[in-house]
Amino acid sequence: EVGPKETQKNKKSKAAKGTIELIKSHLEELVADVVESSSLVDSPVRLVAGDGGLDFNLERILKAQNPDYEGTKKVLEINTGHELIKKLPKKSVKVQKALSRVLFEQARILDGEMPSDAQKFSEDLITVSLSD
């Protein structure tokens, strides 16, 4: 028999999967994957190396030696319990795209990187700030 807690868990799981797919669809060219984090508590997102991916510090060294080195796409971990992540599906498609990119760039900044496209990051911040 499935109790009320199990039903709530399934609803949360479906909502989380939907949000993950939503973010993934907006960031498919920027990240290798989007997954639910089991360790994030306060932050909405973080970037981690994918399977077989290089450590961030090693990639920085390689970039310093070879400016043309692109690096590997990272995996974006999301905290599905964070209020910002929970509100994302309720936003317009334009705001969903902008917020998904802002979250990705925020994770890059927290890792000591610059935004991949500073102009787009600025536009996205304005879009998100002006949304309801």
PDB file of C-alpha atoms in Angstrom, residues 4-123:
ATOM      1  CA  PRO A   4       0.682   9.767   1.655  1.00  0.00           C
ATOM      2  CA  LYS A   5       4.450  10.157   2.017  1.00  0.00           C
ATOM      3  CA  GLU A   6       5.094   7.879  -0.957  1.00  0.00           C
ATOM      4  CA  THR A   7       2.588   9.801  -3.078  1.00  0.00           C
ATOM      5  CA  GLN A   8       4.280  13.098  -2.178  1.00  0.00           C
ATOM      6  CA  LYS A   9       7.671  11.597  -3.006  1.00  0.00           C
ATOM      7  CA  ASN A  10       6.448  10.486  -6.440  1.00  0.00           C
ATOM      8  CA  LYS A  11       4.998  13.945  -7.146  1.00  0.00           C
ATOM      9  CA  LYS A  12       8.281  15.568  -6.136  1.00  0.00           C
ATOM     10  CA  SER A  13      10.208  13.113  -8.277  1.00  0.00           C
ATOM     11  CA  LYS A  14       8.037  13.810 -11.348  1.00  0.00           C
ATOM     12  CA  ALA A  15       8.332  17.565 -10.826  1.00  0.00           C
ATOM     13  CA  ALA A  16      12.110  17.266 -10.410  1.00  0.00           C
ATOM     14  CA  LYS A  17      12.442  15.198 -13.585  1.00  0.00           C
ATOM     15  CA  GLY A  18      10.350  17.733 -15.489  1.00  0.00           C
ATOM     16  CA  THR A  19      12.483  20.614 -14.254  1.00  0.00           C
ATOM     17  CA  ILE A  20      15.694  18.757 -15.092  1.00  0.00           C
ATOM     18  CA  GLU A  21      14.464  18.105 -18.646  1.00  0.00           C
ATOM     19  CA  LEU A  22      13.386  21.733 -18.969  1.00  0.00           C
ATOM     20  CA  ILE A  23      16.799  23.087 -17.948  1.00  0.00           C
ATOM     21  CA  LYS A  24      18.554  20.480 -20.084  1.00  0.00           C
ATOM     22  CA  SER A  25      16.574  21.567 -23.156  1.00  0.00           C
ATOM     23  CA  HIS A  26      17.684  25.187 -22.657  1.00  0.00           C
ATOM     24  CA  LEU A  27      21.352  24.356 -21.978  1.00  0.00           C
ATOM     25  CA  GLU A  28      22.009  21.400 -24.282  1.00  0.00           C
ATOM     26  CA  GLU A  29      24.799  23.254 -26.132  1.00  0.00           C
ATOM     27  CA  LEU A  30      26.505  24.346 -22.893  1.00  0.00           C
ATOM     28  CA  VAL A  31      26.490  21.296 -20.616  1.00  0.00           C
ATOM     29  CA  ALA A  32      27.024  17.568 -20.981  1.00  0.00           C
ATOM     30  CA  ASP A  33      24.057  16.807 -18.729  1.00  0.00           C
ATOM     31  CA  VAL A  34      21.749  18.195 -16.042  1.00  0.00           C
ATOM     32  CA  VAL A  35      21.201  16.027 -12.974  1.00  0.00           C
ATOM     33  CA  GLU A  36      19.629  16.310  -9.539  1.00  0.00           C
ATOM     34  CA  SER A  37      22.168  16.968  -6.800  1.00  0.00           C
ATOM     35  CA  SER A  38      22.244  14.852  -3.693  1.00  0.00           C
ATOM     36  CA  SER A  39      24.600  17.220  -1.873  1.00  0.00           C
ATOM     37  CA  LEU A  40      23.525  20.822  -2.564  1.00  0.00           C
ATOM     38  CA  VAL A  41      21.692  22.468   0.316  1.00  0.00           C
ATOM     39  CA  ASP A  42      21.768  26.272  -0.063  1.00  0.00           C
ATOM     40  CA  SER A  43      22.975  26.758  -3.634  1.00  0.00           C
ATOM     41  CA  PRO A  44      20.657  26.170  -6.577  1.00  0.00           C
ATOM     42  CA  VAL A  45      23.346  24.769  -8.906  1.00  0.00           C
ATOM     43  CA  ARG A  46      26.948  23.692  -9.303  1.00  0.00           C
ATOM     44  CA  LEU A  47      29.126  22.350 -12.095  1.00  0.00           C
ATOM     45  CA  VAL A  48      30.934  19.042 -11.800  1.00  0.00           C
ATOM     46  CA  ALA A  49      33.170  17.120 -14.155  1.00  0.00           C
ATOM     47  CA  GLY A  50      31.352  14.510 -16.191  1.00  0.00           C
ATOM     48  CA  ASP A  51      32.332  10.869 -16.450  1.00  0.00           C
ATOM     49  CA  GLY A  52      35.874  10.812 -17.763  1.00  0.00           C
ATOM     50  CA  GLY A  53      36.058  14.607 -17.560  1.00  0.00           C
ATOM     51  CA  LEU A  54      39.108  16.439 -16.339  1.00  0.00           C
ATOM     52  CA  ASP A  55      39.416  18.128 -12.963  1.00  0.00           C
ATOM     53  CA  PHE A  56      38.731  21.894 -13.080  1.00  0.00           C
ATOM     54  CA  ASN A  57      42.244  22.783 -11.942  1.00  0.00           C
ATOM     55  CA  LEU A  58      43.833  20.554 -14.572  1.00  0.00           C
ATOM     56  CA  GLU A  59      41.655  22.180 -17.237  1.00  0.00           C
ATOM     57  CA  ARG A  60      42.787  25.632 -16.068  1.00  0.00           C
ATOM     58  CA  ILE A  61      46.409  24.555 -16.421  1.00  0.00           C
ATOM     59  CA  LEU A  62      45.761  23.193 -19.912  1.00  0.00           C
ATOM     60  CA  LYS A  63      43.968  26.416 -20.909  1.00  0.00           C
ATOM     61  CA  ALA A  64      46.881  28.480 -19.608  1.00  0.00           C
ATOM     62  CA  GLN A  65      49.304  26.466 -21.736  1.00  0.00           C
ATOM     63  CA  ASN A  66      47.070  26.377 -24.811  1.00  0.00           C
ATOM     64  CA  PRO A  67      44.602  29.266 -25.249  1.00  0.00           C
ATOM     65  CA  ASP A  68      42.749  27.276 -27.938  1.00  0.00           C
ATOM     66  CA  TYR A  69      41.973  24.436 -25.519  1.00  0.00           C
ATOM     67  CA  GLU A  70      38.186  24.232 -25.203  1.00  0.00           C
ATOM     68  CA  GLY A  71      37.887  21.872 -22.251  1.00  0.00           C
ATOM     69  CA  THR A  72      35.085  19.401 -21.747  1.00  0.00           C
ATOM     70  CA  LYS A  73      31.432  20.123 -21.125  1.00  0.00           C
ATOM     71  CA  LYS A  74      30.499  19.920 -17.472  1.00  0.00           C
ATOM     72  CA  VAL A  75      27.508  18.390 -15.736  1.00  0.00           C
ATOM     73  CA  LEU A  76      25.150  20.874 -14.099  1.00  0.00           C
ATOM     74  CA  GLU A  77      23.845  19.602 -10.776  1.00  0.00           C
ATOM     75  CA  ILE A  78      20.651  21.262  -9.592  1.00  0.00           C
ATOM     76  CA  ASN A  79      19.134  21.485  -6.133  1.00  0.00           C
ATOM     77  CA  THR A  80      15.508  20.594  -6.899  1.00  0.00           C
ATOM     78  CA  GLY A  81      14.516  21.747  -3.407  1.00  0.00           C
ATOM     79  CA  HIS A  82      15.751  25.306  -3.985  1.00  0.00           C
ATOM     80  CA  GLU A  83      12.973  27.912  -4.377  1.00  0.00           C
ATOM     81  CA  LEU A  84      14.474  29.327  -7.578  1.00  0.00           C
ATOM     82  CA  ILE A  85      14.521  25.892  -9.207  1.00  0.00           C
ATOM     83  CA  LYS A  86      10.962  25.157  -8.039  1.00  0.00           C
ATOM     84  CA  LYS A  87       9.670  28.399  -9.601  1.00  0.00           C
ATOM     85  CA  LEU A  88      11.389  27.890 -12.960  1.00  0.00           C
ATOM     86  CA  PRO A  89       8.647  25.792 -14.656  1.00  0.00           C
ATOM     87  CA  LYS A  90       6.028  28.447 -13.819  1.00  0.00           C
ATOM     88  CA  LYS A  91       7.876  31.161 -15.759  1.00  0.00           C
ATOM     89  CA  SER A  92       7.415  32.074 -19.417  1.00  0.00           C
ATOM     90  CA  VAL A  93       9.605  30.224 -21.921  1.00  0.00           C
ATOM     91  CA  LYS A  94      11.696  33.372 -22.460  1.00  0.00           C
ATOM     92  CA  VAL A  95      12.373  33.687 -18.727  1.00  0.00           C
ATOM     93  CA  GLN A  96      12.984  29.926 -18.391  1.00  0.00           C
ATOM     94  CA  LYS A  97      15.727  30.119 -21.021  1.00  0.00           C
ATOM     95  CA  ALA A  98      17.270  33.232 -19.491  1.00  0.00           C
ATOM     96  CA  LEU A  99      17.155  31.857 -15.942  1.00  0.00           C
ATOM     97  CA  SER A 100      18.617  28.514 -17.034  1.00  0.00           C
ATOM     98  CA  ARG A 101      21.555  30.335 -18.633  1.00  0.00           C
ATOM     99  CA  VAL A 102      21.962  32.623 -15.591  1.00  0.00           C
ATOM    100  CA  LEU A 103      22.125  29.577 -13.313  1.00  0.00           C
ATOM    101  CA  PHE A 104      24.730  27.964 -15.581  1.00  0.00           C
ATOM    102  CA  GLU A 105      26.839  31.141 -15.652  1.00  0.00           C
ATOM    103  CA  GLN A 106      26.468  31.527 -11.875  1.00  0.00           C
ATOM    104  CA  ALA A 107      27.932  28.056 -11.455  1.00  0.00           C
ATOM    105  CA  ARG A 108      30.835  29.024 -13.756  1.00  0.00           C
ATOM    106  CA  ILE A 109      31.484  32.190 -11.751  1.00  0.00           C
ATOM    107  CA  LEU A 110      31.466  30.253  -8.474  1.00  0.00           C
ATOM    108  CA  ASP A 111      34.115  27.976 -10.010  1.00  0.00           C
ATOM    109  CA  GLY A 112      36.314  30.997 -10.717  1.00  0.00           C
ATOM    110  CA  GLU A 113      35.480  31.223 -14.423  1.00  0.00           C
ATOM    111  CA  MET A 114      34.161  34.150 -16.420  1.00  0.00           C
ATOM    112  CA  PRO A 115      30.717  33.898 -18.018  1.00  0.00           C
ATOM    113  CA  SER A 116      31.000  32.158 -21.375  1.00  0.00           C
ATOM    114  CA  ASP A 117      29.212  35.110 -23.049  1.00  0.00           C
ATOM    115  CA  ALA A 118      29.259  38.261 -20.914  1.00  0.00           C
ATOM    116  CA  GLN A 119      26.857  40.184 -23.175  1.00  0.00           C
ATOM    117  CA  LYS A 120      24.275  37.379 -23.157  1.00  0.00           C
ATOM    118  CA  PHE A 121      24.716  36.956 -19.388  1.00  0.00           C
ATOM    119  CA  SER A 122      23.947  40.651 -18.897  1.00  0.00           C
ATOM    120  CA  GLU A 123      20.856  40.440 -21.134  1.00  0.00           C
TER     121      GLU A 123
END
